Coordinates of C-alpha atoms and ligand atoms in Angstrom, one line a residue:
X763 CA 48.1 -32.9 -52.1
X764 CA 45.2 -33.3 -49.7
X765 CA 44.0 -36.8 -48.9
X766 CA 40.7 -37.8 -50.6
X767 CA 39.1 -38.6 -47.3
X768 CA 40.8 -35.8 -45.3
X769 CA 37.9 -34.0 -43.8
X770 CA 37.4 -31.0 -41.5
X771 CA 33.9 -31.4 -40.0
X772 CA 34.4 -28.5 -37.6
X773 CA 35.1 -26.1 -40.4
X774 CA 32.0 -27.4 -42.3
X775 CA 29.9 -26.9 -39.2
X776 CA 31.0 -23.3 -38.9
X777 CA 30.3 -22.7 -42.6
X778 CA 26.8 -24.1 -42.4
X779 CA 26.1 -22.0 -39.3
X780 CA 27.5 -18.8 -41.0
X781 CA 25.4 -19.5 -44.1
X782 CA 22.2 -19.5 -41.9
X783 CA 23.1 -16.6 -39.7
X784 CA 24.2 -14.3 -42.5
X785 CA 21.4 -15.3 -44.9
X786 CA 23.3 -17.3 -47.5
X787 CA 21.4 -20.7 -47.3
X788 CA 18.6 -22.0 -45.1
X789 CA 17.1 -25.5 -44.9
X790 CA 13.9 -25.6 -46.9
X791 CA 10.7 -25.6 -44.8
X792 CA 12.8 -25.3 -41.6
X793 CA 9.7 -24.1 -39.8
X794 CA 8.1 -27.5 -40.3
X795 CA 11.1 -29.6 -39.5
X796 CA 12.8 -29.3 -42.9
X797 CA 12.3 -30.8 -46.3
X798 CA 15.2 -33.3 -46.7
X799 CA 17.5 -32.6 -49.6
X800 CA 16.1 -29.1 -50.4
X801 CA 17.6 -25.7 -49.7
X802 CA 16.5 -22.1 -49.9
X803 CA 18.9 -19.4 -50.7
X804 CA 18.6 -16.3 -48.5
X805 CA 19.3 -12.7 -49.7
X806 CA 23.1 -13.1 -49.8
X807 CA 23.1 -16.6 -51.2
X808 CA 20.8 -15.5 -54.0
X809 CA 23.1 -12.7 -55.0
X810 CA 26.1 -15.1 -54.9
X811 CA 24.3 -17.7 -57.0
X812 CA 23.1 -15.1 -59.5
X813 CA 26.6 -13.7 -59.9
X814 CA 28.0 -17.1 -60.5
X815 CA 25.4 -17.9 -63.2
X816 CA 26.1 -14.5 -64.7
X817 CA 29.8 -15.0 -65.0
X818 CA 29.3 -18.5 -66.3
X819 CA 26.8 -17.2 -69.0
X820 CA 29.1 -14.3 -69.9
X821 CA 32.1 -16.5 -70.3
X822 CA 30.4 -19.3 -72.1
X823 CA 27.7 -17.6 -74.2
X824 CA 28.2 -13.9 -74.4
X825 CA 31.9 -13.9 -75.0
X826 CA 31.9 -16.8 -77.5
X827 CA 30.8 -16.8 -81.1
X828 CA 30.2 -20.6 -81.1
X829 CA 27.7 -21.1 -78.2
X830 CA 24.0 -20.2 -78.0
X831 CA 21.8 -20.2 -75.0
X832 CA 18.5 -21.9 -74.4
X833 CA 16.0 -22.3 -71.6
X834 CA 14.0 -25.6 -71.7
X835 CA 11.0 -26.7 -69.8
X836 CA 11.4 -28.4 -66.4
X837 CA 8.7 -30.9 -67.1
X838 CA 10.0 -33.5 -69.5
X839 CA 8.1 -35.7 -71.9
X840 CA 8.3 -39.3 -70.9
X841 CA 9.4 -40.2 -74.5
X842 CA 12.4 -38.0 -74.2
X843 CA 13.6 -39.6 -71.0
X844 CA 12.7 -43.1 -72.3
X845 CA 14.9 -42.5 -75.4
X846 CA 17.7 -41.1 -73.2
X847 CA 17.6 -44.2 -71.0
X848 CA 16.6 -42.4 -67.8
X849 CA 13.2 -44.1 -67.5
X850 CA 14.7 -47.6 -67.7
X851 CA 18.0 -47.0 -66.1
X852 CA 18.5 -43.8 -64.1
X853 CA 18.8 -45.6 -60.8
X854 CA 21.1 -46.2 -57.8
X855 CA 21.4 -49.5 -56.0
X856 CA 20.0 -49.2 -52.6
X857 CA 19.6 -51.4 -49.5
X858 CA 17.6 -51.0 -46.3
X859 CA 18.9 -51.7 -42.8
X860 CA 16.7 -54.5 -41.3
X861 CA 17.0 -53.0 -37.8
X862 CA 16.8 -49.2 -38.2
X863 CA 15.1 -49.1 -41.6
X864 CA 17.8 -46.6 -42.7
X865 CA 18.2 -46.5 -46.5
X866 CA 21.8 -46.7 -47.8
X867 CA 23.3 -46.5 -51.2
X868 CA 24.9 -49.9 -51.8
X869 CA 27.9 -48.5 -53.7
X870 CA 28.7 -46.1 -50.9
X871 CA 29.0 -48.6 -48.0
X872 CA 32.5 -49.0 -46.8
X873 CA 33.7 -52.6 -46.8
X874 CA 34.0 -54.1 -43.3
X875 CA 35.8 -57.1 -41.8
X876 CA 34.7 -59.0 -38.7
X877 CA 32.7 -61.9 -37.3
X878 CA 29.1 -62.4 -38.4
X879 CA 26.6 -63.9 -36.0
X880 CA 23.7 -65.7 -37.7
X881 CA 20.4 -66.6 -36.2
X882 CA 17.4 -68.5 -37.5
X883 CA 14.8 -67.0 -35.2
X884 CA 13.9 -66.1 -31.6
X885 CA 11.4 -67.2 -29.0
X886 CA 9.8 -66.1 -25.7
X887 CA 9.2 -69.2 -23.5
X888 CA 6.8 -67.5 -21.0
X889 CA 4.3 -66.4 -23.6
X890 CA 5.0 -69.2 -26.1
X891 CA 5.8 -66.6 -28.8
X892 CA 8.3 -67.6 -31.5
X893 CA 9.5 -66.5 -34.9
X894 CA 11.5 -68.1 -37.7
X895 CA 13.4 -65.5 -39.7
X896 CA 17.1 -65.4 -40.6
X897 CA 19.0 -62.4 -39.3
X898 CA 22.7 -61.6 -38.9
X899 CA 24.9 -59.1 -37.1
X900 CA 28.5 -58.2 -37.9
X901 CA 30.7 -57.3 -35.0
X902 CA 34.3 -56.0 -35.1
X903 CA 36.4 -57.8 -32.5
X904 CA 39.2 -55.3 -33.0
X905 CA 36.9 -52.6 -31.7
X906 CA 36.2 -54.5 -28.5
X907 CA 32.9 -55.8 -29.7
X908 CA 31.9 -59.4 -28.7
X909 CA 29.0 -61.9 -28.9
X910 CA 27.0 -59.8 -26.4
X911 CA 26.8 -56.9 -28.8
X912 CA 25.7 -59.3 -31.6
X913 CA 23.0 -60.9 -29.3
X914 CA 21.7 -57.6 -28.1
X915 CA 21.3 -56.3 -31.7
X916 CA 19.6 -59.5 -32.8
X917 CA 17.1 -59.4 -29.9
X918 CA 16.3 -55.8 -30.8
X919 CA 15.6 -56.9 -34.4
X920 CA 13.3 -59.8 -33.4
X921 CA 11.5 -57.6 -30.8
X922 CA 10.1 -55.6 -33.7
X923 CA 7.8 -58.6 -34.5
X924 CA 6.4 -59.1 -30.9
X925 CA 2.7 -58.3 -30.7
X926 CA 3.1 -57.9 -26.9
X927 CA 5.2 -54.7 -26.7
X928 CA 5.5 -55.2 -22.9
X929 CA 8.1 -57.9 -23.5
X930 CA 11.6 -56.5 -23.2
X931 CA 13.9 -57.5 -26.0
X932 CA 16.4 -58.9 -23.5
X933 CA 13.9 -61.5 -22.4
X934 CA 14.0 -63.2 -25.8
X935 CA 16.0 -66.3 -26.6
X936 CA 17.9 -66.5 -29.9
X937 CA 17.7 -69.6 -31.9
X938 CA 20.4 -71.3 -34.0
X939 CA 23.4 -69.1 -33.5
X940 CA 26.4 -69.8 -35.8
X941 CA 29.3 -67.6 -36.9
X942 CA 31.3 -66.9 -40.0
X943 CA 34.4 -64.7 -40.6
X944 CA 33.7 -62.0 -43.1
X945 CA 36.3 -60.0 -45.1
X946 CA 35.4 -56.7 -46.9
X947 CA 31.7 -57.3 -46.7
X948 CA 29.2 -54.6 -47.6
X949 CA 26.1 -56.6 -46.4
X950 CA 26.0 -54.9 -43.0
X951 CA 25.1 -51.4 -41.8
X952 CA 28.3 -49.8 -40.6
X953 CA 26.3 -47.8 -38.0
X954 CA 24.9 -50.8 -36.0
X955 CA 26.1 -54.0 -37.6
X956 CA 22.6 -55.1 -38.7
X957 CA 22.2 -57.1 -41.9
X958 CA 21.0 -55.1 -44.9
X959 CA 18.6 -56.1 -47.6
X960 CA 20.0 -57.2 -51.0
X961 CA 20.6 -54.1 -53.2
X962 CA 17.6 -53.0 -55.3
X963 CA 17.6 -50.5 -58.1
X964 CA 15.8 -47.3 -57.2
X965 CA 14.9 -44.8 -60.0
X966 CA 15.9 -41.3 -59.1
X967 CA 13.4 -39.4 -61.1
X968 CA 10.4 -37.5 -59.8
X969 CA 7.4 -38.5 -61.8
X970 CA 4.3 -36.4 -62.1
X971 CA 0.9 -36.4 -64.0
X972 CA 0.1 -33.8 -66.6
X973 CA -3.4 -32.5 -67.2
X974 CA -6.7 -33.7 -65.9
X975 CA -6.5 -37.2 -67.4
X976 CA -9.4 -39.4 -66.3
X977 CA -7.3 -42.5 -66.4
X978 CA -4.7 -42.4 -63.7
X979 CA -2.7 -45.1 -65.6
X980 CA -2.6 -43.3 -68.9
X981 CA 1.1 -43.5 -69.9
X982 CA 0.7 -40.3 -72.0
X983 CA -0.2 -38.3 -68.9
X984 CA 3.2 -39.2 -67.3
X985 CA 5.8 -36.5 -67.2
X986 CA 9.0 -36.1 -65.2
X987 CA 10.8 -33.3 -63.5
X988 CA 13.9 -33.3 -65.5
X989 CA 16.9 -35.1 -63.9
X990 CA 19.3 -33.0 -66.0
X991 CA 19.1 -30.0 -68.3
X992 CA 20.9 -31.8 -71.1
X993 CA 18.0 -33.7 -72.7
X994 CA 16.1 -30.6 -73.7
X995 CA 19.3 -29.4 -75.5
X996 CA 19.5 -32.7 -77.4
X997 CA 15.9 -32.7 -78.5
X998 CA 16.0 -29.0 -79.5
X999 CA 19.4 -29.3 -81.2
X1000 CA 17.8 -29.4 -84.7
X1001 CA 15.6 -26.4 -84.1
X1002 CA 18.6 -24.4 -82.8
X1003 CA 20.6 -25.5 -85.8
X1004 CA 17.9 -24.6 -88.3
X1005 CA 16.8 -21.3 -86.7
X1006 CA 20.3 -20.0 -86.0
X1007 CA 22.1 -21.4 -89.1
X1008 CA 25.2 -22.2 -87.1
X1009 CA 28.0 -24.5 -88.3
X1010 CA 29.9 -27.2 -86.5
X1011 CA 31.5 -27.0 -84.0
X1012 CA 28.9 -25.1 -81.9
X1013 CA 27.4 -25.5 -78.5
X1014 CA 24.1 -24.9 -76.7
X1015 CA 24.3 -23.8 -73.1
X1016 CA 21.6 -23.9 -70.5
X1017 CA 21.3 -23.1 -66.8
X1018 CA 18.4 -24.5 -64.9
X1019 CA 16.9 -26.7 -62.2
X1020 CA 17.2 -30.5 -62.2
X1021 CA 15.6 -32.9 -59.8
X1022 CA 16.9 -36.3 -58.5
X1023 CA 15.3 -38.3 -55.7
X1024 CA 18.7 -38.9 -54.1
X1025 CA 18.7 -41.8 -51.6
X1026 CA 21.0 -40.0 -49.2
X1027 CA 21.0 -36.2 -49.6
X1028 CA 24.0 -35.0 -47.6
X1029 CA 27.0 -32.7 -47.1
X1030 CA 24.8 -29.6 -47.0
X1031 CA 23.8 -28.6 -50.5
X1032 CA 26.4 -30.9 -52.1
X1033 CA 23.9 -33.7 -52.8
X1034 CA 20.4 -32.2 -53.0
X1035 CA 17.1 -33.4 -54.5
X1036 CA 16.5 -30.2 -56.3
X1037 CA 19.6 -28.4 -57.7
X1038 CA 20.7 -26.3 -60.6
X1039 CA 23.0 -27.3 -63.4
X1040 CA 25.1 -25.2 -65.8
X1041 CA 25.5 -27.4 -68.9
X1042 CA 26.9 -27.1 -72.4
X1043 CA 26.4 -29.6 -75.1
X1044 CA 29.2 -28.9 -77.6
X1045 CA 28.5 -30.5 -81.0
X1046 CA 31.4 -31.3 -83.3
X1047 CA 32.7 -33.5 -86.1
X1048 CA 33.6 -37.0 -84.8
X1049 CA 37.3 -36.6 -85.5
X1050 CA 37.4 -33.5 -83.2
X1051 CA 35.7 -35.0 -80.2
X1052 CA 38.7 -36.1 -78.2
X1053 CA 40.7 -33.0 -78.9
X1054 CA 37.8 -30.8 -77.8
X1055 CA 37.3 -32.8 -74.6
X1056 CA 40.9 -31.9 -73.6
X1057 CA 40.3 -28.2 -74.6
X1058 CA 37.1 -28.1 -72.6
X1059 CA 38.8 -29.5 -69.6
X1060 CA 41.4 -26.7 -69.6
X1061 CA 38.7 -24.0 -70.3
X1062 CA 36.6 -25.2 -67.4
X1063 CA 39.6 -25.4 -65.0
X1064 CA 40.5 -21.8 -65.9
X1065 CA 36.9 -20.8 -65.2
X1066 CA 37.1 -22.1 -61.7
X1067 CA 40.4 -20.2 -61.2
X1068 CA 38.8 -17.0 -62.5
X1069 CA 35.9 -17.2 -60.0
X1070 CA 38.2 -17.8 -57.0
X1071 CA 38.7 -21.6 -56.8
X1072 CA 42.5 -22.1 -57.1
X1073 CA 43.9 -24.8 -59.3
X1074 CA 45.7 -26.3 -56.3
X1075 CA 42.4 -27.2 -54.8
X1076 CA 41.0 -28.8 -57.9
X1077 CA 41.7 -32.4 -58.9
X1078 CA 41.1 -33.9 -62.3
X1079 CA 40.0 -37.5 -62.2
X1080 CA 40.5 -39.3 -65.6
X1081 CA 37.6 -41.7 -65.1
X1082 CA 39.0 -45.2 -65.9
X1083 CA 37.6 -47.7 -68.3
X1084 CA 34.7 -49.6 -66.8
X1085 CA 33.6 -46.6 -64.6
X1086 CA 32.7 -44.4 -67.5
X1087 CA 29.3 -44.6 -69.3
X1088 CA 29.6 -47.3 -72.0
X1089 CA 29.3 -44.7 -74.8
X1090 CA 31.9 -42.3 -73.5
X1091 CA 35.5 -42.6 -74.8
X1092 CA 36.7 -40.1 -72.3
X1093 CA 35.3 -38.5 -69.1
X1094 CA 37.0 -36.2 -66.7
X1095 CA 35.6 -35.3 -63.3
X1096 CA 36.7 -32.0 -61.9
X1097 CA 36.8 -32.3 -58.2
X1098 CA 37.3 -29.8 -55.4
X1099 CA 38.7 -30.2 -51.9
X1100 CA 35.6 -29.6 -49.8
X1101 CA 35.9 -29.8 -46.0
X1102 CA 34.1 -33.1 -46.3
X1103 CA 36.5 -34.6 -48.8
X1104 CA 37.5 -34.3 -52.4
X1105 CA 34.3 -34.5 -54.4
X1106 CA 33.0 -33.8 -57.9
X1107 CA 32.1 -30.3 -59.1
X1108 CA 31.7 -30.9 -62.7
X1109 CA 32.0 -33.7 -65.3
X1110 CA 33.5 -33.1 -68.8
X1111 CA 32.4 -36.1 -70.9
X1112 CA 32.9 -37.0 -74.5
X1113 CA 29.5 -38.6 -75.3
X1114 CA 30.1 -39.5 -79.0
X1115 CA 26.9 -39.7 -81.1
X1116 CA 25.0 -41.5 -78.3
X1117 CA 22.4 -38.9 -77.4
X1118 CA 21.5 -37.6 -80.8
X1119 CA 21.6 -41.2 -82.1
X1120 CA 19.1 -42.3 -79.5
X1121 CA 16.7 -39.5 -80.1
X1122 CA 16.9 -40.0 -83.8
X1123 CA 16.1 -43.7 -83.4
X1124 CA 13.2 -43.2 -80.9
X1125 CA 11.6 -40.2 -82.7
X1126 CA 12.1 -41.6 -86.2
X1127 CA 13.2 -38.1 -87.3
X1128 CA 16.7 -37.4 -88.7
X1129 CA 19.0 -35.4 -86.5
X1130 CA 21.8 -35.5 -89.1
X1131 CA 24.0 -32.6 -89.9
X1132 CA 24.7 -31.7 -93.5
X1133 CA 28.2 -30.4 -94.1
X1134 CA 27.9 -28.0 -97.0
X1135 CA 31.6 -28.1 -97.8
X1136 CA 32.2 -31.8 -97.8
X1137 CA 28.6 -32.7 -98.7
X1138 CA 28.6 -35.3 -95.9
X1139 CA 25.6 -36.2 -93.6
X1140 CA 26.4 -37.5 -90.1
X1141 CA 25.2 -37.3 -86.5
X1142 CA 27.5 -34.8 -84.7
X1143 CA 29.4 -35.9 -81.7
X1144 CA 29.0 -34.2 -78.3
X1145 CA 31.4 -33.0 -75.6
X1146 CA 29.5 -32.1 -72.4
X1147 CA 30.9 -29.9 -69.7
X1148 CA 28.2 -30.3 -67.0
X1149 CA 28.7 -28.3 -63.8
X1150 CA 26.6 -28.1 -60.6
X1151 CA 25.6 -24.5 -59.8
X1152 CA 24.9 -25.3 -56.1
X1153 CA 28.1 -27.3 -55.7
X1154 CA 30.1 -24.4 -57.2
X1155 CA 28.4 -22.0 -54.9
X1156 CA 29.3 -24.3 -52.0
X1157 CA 32.9 -24.4 -53.2
X1158 CA 33.0 -20.6 -53.4
X1159 CA 31.7 -20.4 -49.9
X1160 CA 34.2 -23.0 -48.5
X1161 CA 37.1 -21.3 -50.4
X1162 CA 36.1 -17.8 -49.3
X1163 CA 35.7 -18.7 -45.6
X1164 CA 38.7 -17.5 -43.5
X1165 CA 39.2 -16.7 -39.8
X1166 CA 42.2 -14.3 -39.4
X1167 CA 43.9 -13.8 -36.1
X1168 CA 44.5 -10.0 -35.6
X1169 CA 45.5 -10.1 -32.0
X1170 CA 48.1 -7.5 -31.2
X1171 CA 51.0 -8.5 -29.0
X1172 CA 49.8 -8.5 -25.4
X1173 CA 46.4 -7.4 -26.5
X1174 CA 42.9 -8.9 -26.3
X1175 CA 42.1 -11.8 -28.6
X1176 CA 40.9 -10.4 -31.9
X1177 CA 39.6 -12.7 -34.7
X1178 CA 38.2 -11.5 -37.9
X1179 CA 35.9 -13.8 -40.0
X1180 CA 36.3 -12.8 -43.6
X1181 CA 34.7 -14.3 -46.7
X1182 CA 37.3 -13.7 -49.4
X1183 CA 35.0 -13.8 -52.4
X1184 CA 36.3 -12.6 -55.7
X1185 CA 34.6 -9.2 -56.3
X1186 CA 32.9 -10.7 -59.4
X1187 CA 30.9 -13.1 -57.4
X1188 CA 30.7 -11.2 -54.0
X1189 CA 27.0 -10.7 -53.1
X1190 CA 27.5 -7.1 -52.2
X1191 CA 30.1 -5.1 -54.1
X1192 CA 30.4 -2.1 -51.9
X1193 CA 29.1 -0.9 -48.5
X1194 CA 28.4 2.8 -48.1
X1195 CA 29.1 4.0 -44.6
X1196 CA 28.6 7.6 -43.4
X1197 CA 31.0 8.1 -40.5
X1198 CA 28.2 9.3 -38.2
X1199 CA 24.5 8.8 -38.5
X1200 CA 23.5 11.9 -36.6
X1201 CA 25.2 14.4 -39.0
X1202 CA 22.6 15.0 -41.8
X1203 CA 25.3 16.3 -44.2
X1204 CA 27.2 13.0 -44.0
X1205 CA 24.0 11.0 -44.4
X1206 CA 22.9 13.1 -47.4
X1207 CA 26.3 12.7 -49.1
X1208 CA 26.3 8.9 -48.4
X1209 CA 22.8 8.5 -49.9
X1210 CA 24.0 10.4 -52.9
X1211 CA 26.9 8.0 -53.4
X1212 CA 24.4 5.1 -52.9
X1213 CA 22.2 6.4 -55.6
X1214 CA 25.2 6.9 -57.9
X1215 CA 26.2 3.2 -57.6
X1216 CA 22.9 1.4 -57.2
X1217 CA 22.0 1.2 -61.0
X1218 CA 25.3 -0.6 -61.7
X1219 CA 25.9 -2.9 -58.7
X1220 CA 24.5 -4.3 -55.5
X1221 CA 25.5 -2.0 -52.7
X1222 CA 24.6 -1.8 -49.0
X1223 CA 24.0 1.3 -46.9
X1224 CA 24.8 1.0 -43.2
X1225 CA 24.9 3.8 -40.7
X1226 CA 24.5 1.8 -37.4
X1227 CA 27.4 1.2 -35.0
X1228 CA 31.0 2.4 -34.9
X1229 CA 32.8 2.3 -38.3
X1230 CA 35.2 -0.5 -37.2
X1231 CA 32.3 -2.7 -36.4
X1232 CA 30.6 -2.0 -39.6
X1233 CA 33.8 -2.9 -41.5
X1234 CA 33.8 -6.2 -39.7
X1235 CA 30.2 -6.9 -40.5
X1236 CA 31.0 -6.5 -44.2
X1237 CA 34.1 -8.7 -43.9
X1238 CA 31.9 -11.5 -42.6
X1239 CA 29.7 -11.4 -45.7
X1240 CA 32.5 -10.8 -48.2
X1241 CA 32.0 -7.2 -49.3
X1242 CA 35.2 -6.3 -51.1
X1243 CA 35.0 -2.5 -50.7
X1244 CA 33.7 -0.3 -47.9
X1245 CA 33.2 3.4 -48.8
X1246 CA 33.3 5.7 -45.8
X1247 CA 31.9 9.3 -46.1
X1248 CA 33.6 11.5 -43.5
X1249 CA 34.1 15.2 -42.7
X1250 CA 36.9 15.5 -45.3
X1251 CA 34.4 14.4 -47.9
X1252 CA 32.4 17.5 -46.9
X1253 CA 35.3 19.8 -47.2
X1254 CA 37.2 19.6 -43.9
X1255 CA 41.0 19.8 -44.4
X1256 CA 42.9 16.5 -44.5
X1257 CA 45.6 15.6 -42.0
X1258 CA 48.3 17.5 -44.0
X1259 CA 46.1 20.4 -44.8
X1260 CA 45.0 19.1 -48.2
X1261 CA 41.6 19.6 -49.8
X1262 CA 39.8 16.2 -49.8
X1263 CA 36.3 17.5 -50.5
X1264 CA 34.2 15.1 -52.6
X1265 CA 36.6 12.2 -52.0
X1266 CA 35.8 9.1 -50.0
X1267 CA 37.8 6.5 -48.1
X1268 CA 37.8 3.1 -49.8
X1269 CA 38.8 0.3 -47.5
X1270 CA 39.9 -3.0 -49.0
X1271 CA 38.4 -6.1 -47.4
X1272 CA 41.5 -8.4 -47.7
X1273 CA 44.4 -6.1 -46.9
X1274 CA 42.3 -3.7 -44.8
X1275 CA 44.2 -0.9 -46.4
X1276 CA 42.5 2.4 -47.2
X1277 CA 42.8 4.9 -50.0
X1278 CA 41.1 8.1 -50.9
X1279 CA 39.2 8.3 -54.2
X1280 CA 37.2 11.1 -55.6
X1281 CA 33.5 10.5 -56.0
X1282 CA 33.6 11.4 -59.6
X1283 CA 36.0 8.5 -60.3
X1284 CA 34.4 6.1 -57.9
X1285 CA 32.0 4.4 -60.4
X1286 CA 34.6 3.5 -63.1
X1287 CA 37.1 2.6 -60.3
X1288 CA 34.6 0.0 -58.9
X1289 CA 33.4 -1.3 -62.3
X1290 CA 36.9 -2.1 -63.3
X1291 CA 37.4 -4.1 -60.1
X1292 CA 34.1 -6.0 -59.8
X1293 CA 34.0 -7.8 -63.2
Ligands
LIG687 P1 27.4 -37.7 -58.5 O1 28.3 -38.8 -59.0 O2 28.0 -36.8 -57.5 O3 26.0 -38.2 -58.2 P2 26.8 -37.3 -61.2 O4 28.1 -37.8 -61.9 O5 25.6 -38.2 -61.2 O6 27.1 -36.8 -59.8 P3 26.1 -35.7 -63.4 O7 24.9 -36.5 -63.8 O8 27.3 -35.8 -64.2 O9 26.4 -36.0 -61.9 O10 25.6 -34.2 -63.2 C1 26.5 -33.1 -63.5 C2 26.7 -32.2 -62.4 O11 25.5 -31.9 -61.7 C3 27.6 -32.8 -61.3 O12 28.9 -32.7 -61.5 C4 27.2 -32.0 -60.1 O13 27.9 -30.8 -60.0 C5 25.7 -31.7 -60.3 N1 24.9 -32.6 -59.5 C6 24.5 -33.9 -59.8 N2 23.7 -34.4 -58.9 C7 23.6 -33.4 -57.9 C8 22.9 -33.4 -56.7 N3 22.2 -34.4 -56.2 N4 23.0 -32.2 -56.0 C9 23.7 -31.2 -56.4 N5 24.4 -31.2 -57.6 C10 24.3 -32.3 -58.3

C-alpha cells in the first residue's frame, strides 16, 4: 500500500504540462496572470468531463428505478443556507503569517519542534525610531539554523513598520530577546519561521446581492453561490416526492457547480474555488440507513473501477468518531492515490434526519413522509454519496498517464506517452486516418467513414504526417482506436492475395495491435467497445 504522504511531484508536473499542451485543462484567465483556484477545460478536457458525467448519470439515474434527477439553481436563498448551517458555520480556521502575509489553513500546518526567539520590539538608534510589538521566530537547530536566522527574520518583520524605507533591516536593534523550547507547535509559518496570527474562522461561501435593492444592507437581497448541490435537493425533496409519487427508499441525483472560497486552492484542480459535484441524496427509512451506507460504499467503489480507477489505488477511510459531522453515525471517505498524496475523491455519509429536520424546523412546513402501508409519518433518513467531478477527472488523468519505453535493443531511445483512458471516458473514441493525404480516393473513403461514425461518437480526422506519427499523437490524448484507410480498403489485393476491399485497419492504443474490420461492421464493433 502506498504511503499517505508518498508523492511524485515530477509526475504531477508532467501531467499539468500535458493537460495544457494537449488542451485538457488551462488556468482560468491565464492571459491576465490567472484567476487563483479557477480552471478552464479545453476541448479534450471538456469531452472527458462530459463523458464522466454521462457515465455517472447513466449508472445512477438512467439504469436505476429508484433515483430521479434534478437540476437546481446555483444562486441559493440565504434562508436555505441558514437552515443548513452554512451561513453560521461553513468555515475553515485560518491564520496569517505576520512576515509574508501568506494565509494558511490552521488545520493543515504541520507541527514543528525547535527554539522560539521572542522579541518585544526594535529600535534604530541613529534616527531615534523605535517600536514596541511582540514578535517571535521559530528556528530548527537540527537543520543548522541558529540565532542569526531568528534575528534576521525578526529585523525583516520590524522593518515593515519603518517610515524611512532607506533604513536597511540589518541596521535595526532588537529588544528583549528571550527563548523557549517548543514541541509540536503550529503557531509558526513552516516556510519562514515567522509567528502566525491566532486562527480565525473564515466563511467559505461567496455572497452576492440579488436584484436592484436600494438598501445595500437588505438581508433579503443576500444570496449565495451554492457551496454544495445537496441543499437544493433537500429543499425540493417534497416537490419531487409529490410530483413523482415515488416510495422510500429513493434518491435524487444532481450534477452541478459548487463554489467555495478556499483559503489555499492547490494541487491543480484538486482544491478549486469553483468546481462541480455529482451528488445523490438517498432517502430511506431510519432502520435502513446504516445498511444502505455500506451498500452505497460498495456501489461507488465499483463505479470508480468501471471508469478506470482500480480498486488497488482507492482507499476507504472510515472517518472516526469526533472527526465526523455530529449528526453522522457513519461516514466513509473514498480516497485515491494522487501523485501529490492519498486524498479524498468522494464522501459517503449517513446524515440521518438532520437535513430534512433542519429545513422542516426553519421553514415551518412539514417534510414528513407518510408510509401508506404502515400508516406511519416520519422524516426520512439520508445517505449521501457526494463525489467531486473535477477531482474524478483529475484521478482519471493521473491514472491514464503512462510513459512506455519502446526502445529496441541497440536502437534509438523511443518513448511513447500514452493516456490509457477507458474507452467510455476517452475524449475521442476513434481517429480516422487516410494513409496518404494526396490520394483523393483515400481521402474520400476516410471522410465517408467519418460521416458514418460522427452521429454516434466523437471522432477525429487527421491526414497530416506519417501514419506512425499520427498514431502517437492519438496515443498522447488517449484515443483508444485508430482507423486507417489504405489501398486495400479501395480494393487492392492483401498481402496474401485476399480481397480486403471496404475493410479498414483498426489499431488498438494499448497493445498497438492491428486488425482488419469491414466498414459495414465498424459502427456496431465500436459501439460495443466504447460504452
Ligand atoms: P475536503 O475535505 O477535501 O475539503 P470536503 O469533505 O469538504 O472536502 P464535501 O463537502 O464532502 O468535501 O464535498 C464532497 C466532494 O466535493 C468532495 O469529496 C470533493 O470531491 C468535492 N470537493 C469539495 N471541495 C472541493 C474543492 N474545493 N475543489 C474540488 N472539489 C471539491
